[in-house]
Coordinates of C-alpha atoms and ligand atoms in Angstrom, one line a residue:
M3 CA -46.9 74.0 -88.1
K4 CA -49.5 74.5 -90.8
V5 CA -51.5 76.6 -88.3
L6 CA -48.5 78.8 -87.6
V7 CA -47.8 79.4 -91.3
F8 CA -51.4 80.2 -91.8
C9 CA -51.3 82.8 -89.0
I10 CA -48.2 84.4 -90.3
L11 CA -49.7 84.7 -93.8
L12 CA -52.9 86.1 -92.3
C13 CA -51.0 88.7 -90.3
S14 CA -48.9 89.8 -93.3
V15 CA -52.0 90.2 -95.4
F16 CA -53.5 92.3 -92.7
S17 CA -50.4 94.5 -92.2
M18 CA -50.3 95.1 -96.0
K19 CA -53.9 96.0 -95.9
A20 CA -54.7 99.7 -95.5
Q21 CA -55.8 101.1 -92.2
N22 CA -59.4 101.0 -91.4
Y23 CA -60.0 104.0 -89.3
Q24 CA -63.3 104.3 -87.3
C25 CA -62.5 107.7 -85.7
F26 CA -60.5 110.8 -85.8
S27 CA -57.3 111.1 -83.8
P28 CA -56.2 114.7 -84.0
G29 CA -52.4 115.3 -84.2
Q30 CA -51.6 111.6 -84.9
L31 CA -50.2 110.3 -88.1
W32 CA -53.0 109.7 -90.5
K33 CA -52.4 107.1 -93.2
D34 CA -53.9 106.9 -96.6
N35 CA -54.9 103.7 -98.5
N36 CA -51.2 103.1 -99.2
G37 CA -50.2 103.4 -95.5
V38 CA -48.5 106.8 -96.2
H39 CA -49.2 109.9 -93.9
I40 CA -51.7 112.1 -95.8
N41 CA -49.9 114.9 -97.6
A42 CA -52.4 117.7 -98.1
H43 CA -51.5 120.6 -95.8
G44 CA -53.3 124.0 -95.7
G45 CA -56.1 122.0 -97.4
G46 CA -59.7 122.4 -98.3
M47 CA -62.5 120.1 -99.1
L48 CA -64.9 119.7 -102.0
I49 CA -68.0 117.5 -101.8
Y50 CA -68.8 116.1 -105.2
K51 CA -71.2 113.2 -106.0
K52 CA -71.4 112.2 -102.3
T53 CA -67.6 111.9 -102.0
Y54 CA -65.2 114.1 -100.1
Y55 CA -62.2 115.4 -102.0
W56 CA -59.4 116.8 -99.9
F57 CA -56.9 119.1 -101.7
G58 CA -53.8 120.4 -100.0
E59 CA -50.2 121.3 -100.3
H60 CA -47.9 118.4 -101.0
K61 CA -44.9 118.9 -98.7
I62 CA -41.5 117.2 -98.8
E63 CA -39.0 116.6 -96.0
G64 CA -36.7 119.3 -94.7
K65 CA -37.0 123.1 -94.9
T66 CA -37.2 123.0 -98.7
G67 CA -40.6 121.5 -98.2
N68 CA -41.9 124.9 -97.3
T69 CA -41.7 125.7 -101.0
A70 CA -43.7 123.9 -103.7
Q71 CA -41.6 121.0 -105.1
V72 CA -44.5 118.9 -106.3
G73 CA -47.9 120.6 -106.3
V74 CA -51.4 120.1 -104.9
H75 CA -52.3 116.6 -103.7
C76 CA -55.8 115.2 -103.8
Y77 CA -57.4 112.4 -101.7
S78 CA -60.9 111.1 -101.7
S79 CA -63.1 109.5 -99.0
K80 CA -66.7 108.5 -98.5
D81 CA -66.5 108.4 -94.7
L82 CA -64.0 111.1 -93.8
Y83 CA -61.8 108.6 -91.8
N84 CA -60.3 106.6 -94.6
W85 CA -58.6 108.4 -97.6
T86 CA -57.6 107.2 -101.0
D87 CA -54.6 108.8 -102.7
E88 CA -55.8 110.3 -105.9
G89 CA -52.4 111.7 -106.8
I90 CA -51.2 115.2 -107.7
A91 CA -54.0 117.3 -108.9
L92 CA -51.9 120.3 -109.9
Q93 CA -48.3 119.9 -110.7
V94 CA -45.7 122.6 -110.4
D95 CA -43.9 123.4 -113.6
D96 CA -40.2 122.8 -114.5
D97 CA -40.4 125.7 -117.0
M98 CA -38.7 128.7 -115.4
N99 CA -41.1 131.1 -117.2
S100 CA -44.1 129.6 -115.5
D101 CA -45.7 131.4 -112.5
I102 CA -45.9 128.0 -110.8
Q103 CA -42.3 127.1 -111.4
K104 CA -41.0 124.4 -109.1
G105 CA -39.7 126.1 -106.0
C106 CA -42.4 128.8 -105.9
I107 CA -44.7 129.0 -102.8
L108 CA -48.1 127.6 -103.4
E109 CA -50.3 127.6 -100.3
R110 CA -53.8 126.9 -99.1
P111 CA -55.3 125.5 -102.4
K112 CA -59.1 125.4 -102.5
V113 CA -61.3 123.8 -105.1
I114 CA -64.9 124.5 -106.0
Y115 CA -67.2 123.1 -108.6
N116 CA -69.0 125.3 -111.1
S117 CA -72.3 123.7 -112.0
K118 CA -72.8 126.1 -115.0
T119 CA -69.5 125.4 -116.7
K120 CA -69.1 121.9 -115.2
K121 CA -65.5 122.7 -114.4
F122 CA -63.6 122.3 -111.2
V123 CA -61.8 125.5 -110.2
M124 CA -58.8 125.8 -107.9
W125 CA -57.6 129.0 -106.3
F126 CA -54.4 129.2 -104.2
H127 CA -52.0 131.7 -102.7
L128 CA -49.0 132.0 -105.0
E129 CA -45.6 133.5 -104.3
L130 CA -43.4 133.6 -107.4
K131 CA -40.1 131.7 -107.1
G132 CA -37.3 133.6 -105.3
N133 CA -39.4 136.5 -104.3
G134 CA -40.1 135.6 -100.6
Y135 CA -43.7 136.5 -99.7
R136 CA -43.6 139.8 -101.7
S137 CA -45.6 138.7 -104.8
A138 CA -48.8 138.1 -102.8
R139 CA -50.8 136.7 -105.7
A140 CA -53.7 134.4 -106.3
G141 CA -53.3 131.5 -108.7
I142 CA -56.2 130.0 -110.7
A143 CA -56.3 126.5 -112.2
I144 CA -59.1 124.5 -113.9
A145 CA -60.0 120.9 -114.6
N146 CA -62.7 118.8 -116.2
K147 CA -62.3 116.0 -113.7
V148 CA -62.5 116.5 -109.9
T149 CA -59.1 114.8 -109.3
G150 CA -57.5 116.7 -112.1
P151 CA -55.2 117.2 -113.9
Y152 CA -55.7 120.9 -113.2
R153 CA -54.4 123.3 -115.8
F154 CA -52.8 126.4 -114.4
I155 CA -54.5 129.4 -116.1
R156 CA -52.9 132.5 -114.6
S157 CA -51.9 134.3 -111.5
T158 CA -53.2 137.8 -110.5
R159 CA -53.4 140.3 -107.8
A160 CA -57.0 140.8 -106.6
T161 CA -59.6 143.2 -108.0
P162 CA -57.3 145.5 -109.9
G163 CA -58.7 149.0 -110.5
C164 CA -61.6 148.5 -108.2
F165 CA -62.5 150.4 -105.1
P166 CA -63.8 148.6 -102.0
V167 CA -67.6 149.0 -101.6
N168 CA -67.5 149.6 -97.9
V169 CA -65.2 152.7 -97.7
D170 CA -65.7 156.3 -98.6
N171 CA -64.4 157.7 -101.9
N172 CA -62.7 160.5 -100.0
E173 CA -60.2 157.9 -98.6
I174 CA -58.6 157.8 -102.1
G175 CA -55.8 160.1 -101.0
G176 CA -55.2 158.1 -97.8
K177 CA -52.2 156.1 -96.8
H178 CA -53.9 152.7 -96.7
I179 CA -52.1 150.0 -98.6
Y180 CA -55.2 149.2 -100.6
V181 CA -55.0 152.7 -102.0
R182 CA -51.4 152.1 -103.0
D183 CA -52.5 148.8 -104.7
L184 CA -55.7 150.1 -106.4
N185 CA -54.2 150.0 -109.9
N186 CA -52.1 146.8 -109.8
G187 CA -54.5 144.9 -107.6
Q188 CA -54.7 143.9 -104.0
M189 CA -52.3 141.6 -102.2
V190 CA -53.4 138.0 -101.7
R191 CA -51.9 135.7 -99.0
D192 CA -53.8 133.2 -96.8
Q193 CA -57.0 132.5 -98.7
Q194 CA -60.3 130.7 -98.8
L195 CA -63.2 130.2 -101.2
F196 CA -66.8 130.1 -100.2
V197 CA -69.8 129.2 -102.4
D198 CA -73.1 130.5 -101.1
D199 CA -76.5 128.8 -101.4
D200 CA -77.2 130.8 -104.5
G201 CA -74.1 129.6 -106.2
V202 CA -72.2 132.9 -106.0
A203 CA -68.6 132.3 -105.0
Y204 CA -66.3 134.5 -102.9
H205 CA -62.6 134.8 -102.4
I206 CA -61.6 135.6 -98.9
F207 CA -58.0 136.5 -98.3
A208 CA -55.4 138.3 -96.1
S209 CA -54.6 141.5 -98.0
E210 CA -52.8 144.8 -97.4
D211 CA -49.6 143.1 -96.1
N212 CA -51.8 140.9 -93.9
R213 CA -53.3 143.9 -92.1
T214 CA -56.8 143.7 -93.4
L215 CA -58.9 140.9 -94.9
H216 CA -60.7 141.2 -98.2
I217 CA -63.9 139.4 -99.3
A218 CA -64.3 139.6 -103.1
E219 CA -67.1 138.3 -105.3
L220 CA -66.1 136.0 -108.2
T221 CA -67.6 136.0 -111.7
D222 CA -70.2 133.3 -112.7
D223 CA -67.4 131.0 -114.1
Y224 CA -65.4 131.4 -110.8
L225 CA -62.3 132.3 -112.8
D226 CA -62.1 136.1 -112.1
Y227 CA -63.3 138.9 -109.8
T228 CA -66.5 140.8 -110.5
G229 CA -64.8 143.8 -108.9
K230 CA -67.1 144.0 -105.9
Y231 CA -65.3 143.6 -102.6
V232 CA -65.2 144.7 -99.0
R233 CA -62.4 145.3 -96.5
V234 CA -63.1 143.6 -93.1
F235 CA -61.3 143.3 -89.8
E236 CA -59.3 146.4 -90.5
E237 CA -55.8 146.3 -89.1
R238 CA -56.5 143.0 -87.2
Y239 CA -53.9 140.9 -89.1
M240 CA -56.3 138.0 -89.6
E241 CA -54.8 135.0 -91.3
A242 CA -55.9 131.5 -92.2
P243 CA -59.5 132.4 -93.0
A244 CA -62.3 129.8 -93.0
L245 CA -66.0 130.4 -93.5
F246 CA -69.2 128.5 -93.0
K247 CA -72.9 129.3 -93.0
K248 CA -75.5 128.1 -90.4
D249 CA -79.1 129.1 -90.1
G250 CA -78.6 132.1 -92.5
L251 CA -75.6 133.5 -90.6
Y252 CA -72.1 133.6 -91.8
Y253 CA -69.4 132.5 -89.4
F254 CA -65.7 133.2 -89.8
M255 CA -62.7 131.6 -88.2
G256 CA -59.1 132.8 -88.6
S257 CA -55.8 133.2 -86.8
G258 CA -53.5 136.0 -85.7
C259 CA -50.4 136.6 -87.8
T260 CA -47.3 134.7 -86.4
G261 CA -46.1 132.7 -89.3
W262 CA -45.8 129.0 -88.7
A263 CA -46.1 129.5 -84.9
P264 CA -49.6 128.9 -83.5
N265 CA -51.5 131.7 -81.8
A266 CA -55.1 132.2 -80.5
A267 CA -57.8 131.8 -83.1
R268 CA -60.4 134.4 -83.8
S269 CA -64.1 134.0 -84.8
A270 CA -66.8 136.3 -86.1
V271 CA -70.4 136.3 -87.3
A272 CA -72.3 138.4 -89.9
P273 CA -75.8 138.5 -91.3
S274 CA -74.4 138.9 -94.8
I275 CA -71.1 138.0 -96.3
W276 CA -70.6 141.7 -96.9
G277 CA -70.9 142.3 -93.2
P278 CA -71.1 143.9 -90.7
W279 CA -68.8 141.3 -89.1
T280 CA -68.9 141.1 -85.3
E281 CA -65.9 139.5 -83.6
L282 CA -66.8 136.7 -81.2
G283 CA -63.3 136.1 -79.7
N284 CA -61.3 132.9 -79.6
P285 CA -63.6 129.9 -80.3
C286 CA -61.2 127.4 -78.7
V287 CA -61.8 126.3 -75.1
G288 CA -59.7 124.6 -72.5
E289 CA -56.0 123.6 -72.3
N290 CA -53.9 125.0 -75.2
S291 CA -56.8 127.0 -76.5
E292 CA -54.7 130.1 -76.6
K293 CA -52.6 128.3 -79.2
T294 CA -55.5 126.7 -81.1
F295 CA -54.3 123.3 -79.9
Y296 CA -51.1 124.0 -81.7
S297 CA -52.8 124.4 -85.0
Q298 CA -54.0 127.0 -87.5
S299 CA -57.3 126.9 -89.3
T300 CA -57.5 125.9 -93.0
Y301 CA -61.2 125.0 -93.6
I302 CA -64.5 124.4 -91.9
L303 CA -66.2 121.4 -93.4
P304 CA -70.0 120.8 -93.4
V305 CA -70.6 117.1 -92.9
Q306 CA -72.9 115.5 -95.5
G307 CA -76.2 114.2 -94.3
K308 CA -76.0 115.7 -90.8
K309 CA -77.7 118.9 -89.7
N310 CA -75.5 121.7 -88.3
A311 CA -72.5 119.4 -88.3
F312 CA -69.2 121.2 -89.0
I313 CA -65.6 120.1 -88.6
Y314 CA -62.8 122.4 -87.8
M315 CA -59.8 121.5 -90.0
G316 CA -56.5 122.9 -88.9
D317 CA -52.8 122.3 -89.6
R318 CA -50.2 121.6 -86.9
W319 CA -47.2 122.9 -88.9
K320 CA -43.8 121.4 -88.8
P321 CA -41.7 124.1 -90.6
N322 CA -38.4 122.2 -90.1
N323 CA -39.9 119.0 -91.6
P324 CA -43.2 120.1 -93.3
I325 CA -44.1 116.6 -94.6
D326 CA -44.6 115.6 -91.0
G327 CA -47.3 118.3 -90.4
R328 CA -50.3 116.9 -88.6
Y329 CA -54.0 117.5 -89.0
I330 CA -56.2 118.7 -86.2
W331 CA -59.9 118.0 -86.9
L332 CA -62.4 118.8 -84.2
P333 CA -66.1 119.2 -84.1
I334 CA -67.6 122.7 -84.0
Q335 CA -70.0 123.1 -81.1
F336 CA -72.6 125.9 -80.9
E337 CA -73.2 127.7 -77.6
E338 CA -75.2 130.9 -77.2
N339 CA -74.9 132.2 -80.8
K340 CA -71.1 131.5 -80.8
F341 CA -69.2 128.5 -81.9
K342 CA -66.7 126.6 -79.7
I343 CA -64.0 124.1 -80.4
K344 CA -62.8 121.7 -77.6
W345 CA -59.9 119.3 -77.7
M346 CA -60.6 115.6 -78.1
D347 CA -58.0 112.9 -78.3
Q348 CA -60.4 110.8 -80.3
W349 CA -63.9 111.3 -81.7
D350 CA -66.2 110.1 -84.4
L351 CA -69.1 111.4 -86.4
N352 CA -71.6 110.0 -83.9
F353 CA -70.6 113.1 -81.8
F354 CA -73.0 115.2 -83.9
S355 CA -76.0 113.0 -83.8
S356 CA -75.7 112.6 -80.1
E357 CA -75.4 116.3 -79.4
Y358 CA -78.0 117.7 -81.9
Ligands
GAL407 C1 -48.7 131.4 -91.9 C2 -49.7 131.1 -93.0 C3 -49.1 129.9 -93.8 C4 -47.8 130.3 -94.4 C5 -46.9 130.8 -93.2 C6 -45.5 131.2 -93.7 O1 -49.1 132.4 -91.1 O2 -50.9 130.8 -92.5 O3 -50.0 129.6 -94.9 O4 -47.9 131.4 -95.3 O5 -47.5 131.8 -92.5 O6 -44.7 131.7 -92.7

């Protein structure tokens, strides 16, 4: 009897204890330290003091979950498998005069650390409440502590009054959407941040009604645009941009433009962030590769302490019940100057050391 009671006690202690993951299982529920499925969709990663911080959209149940009811959620991890809930880093506002009023659309938040100002800076795609996807703005927030609270500073269109550096001045009279938007600023939808080795940060976003991507340089404090930007992948409707750098080359991954429905991913390479960008086709290989394994890119994560180890982070959206969205993490593999992504039911970080 005593043994039985002891066993029951032991079992209940273990079931209360958080999961101890030893591997990635793409598409499965992924529980945090409280046993709750991680709620950080359209996310990005910051590595700070040897810890990974995952920031993403906090979604709720039902279709309302496609709008921002809570804010940006933050988790931390040392090993990438097991995540601690760090709470809401940026909260939406109850004040109806705020740009980030509860019920706005706040997507794809990304956080970078500015070593000059010692501040954490968050950028996100913002659609003002009740305006569908017509506002197409960037939101900017700042914090003294990595996990927040982040203070919303302002929202803006991109690079107002500035002409792209890679087009001819005589296009000014043209019909391009960027010409229409020169004065008020360029549209910002799916977005990414990238900090180069020299500390210069860039904002990469779907612009011109999603037709053409823009890459814009940020000021030293990461809080504004310098005004220098390029238009890339003209009329290619690239969304979900993610960027990484390997051996001095810049690699891009993105998706086509089909809303929440998955499509074939795209990839590209460039010798400089300013281009020229050469498309490399769909990096996904094998079954369901034409649907990016039912996911859409959100970030490409360089793994700490491993050379040339990068993880594809994607979202398997569930637009009818967004809180149940799943995370598809897969290793990036390099083959003949291209990168490839193959499906794996389960894998762990030893994959990298064994292959490279
Ligand atoms: C996707 C985009 C998501 C969200 C969605 C809305 O293409 O990547 O972030 O904006 O469209 O339909």
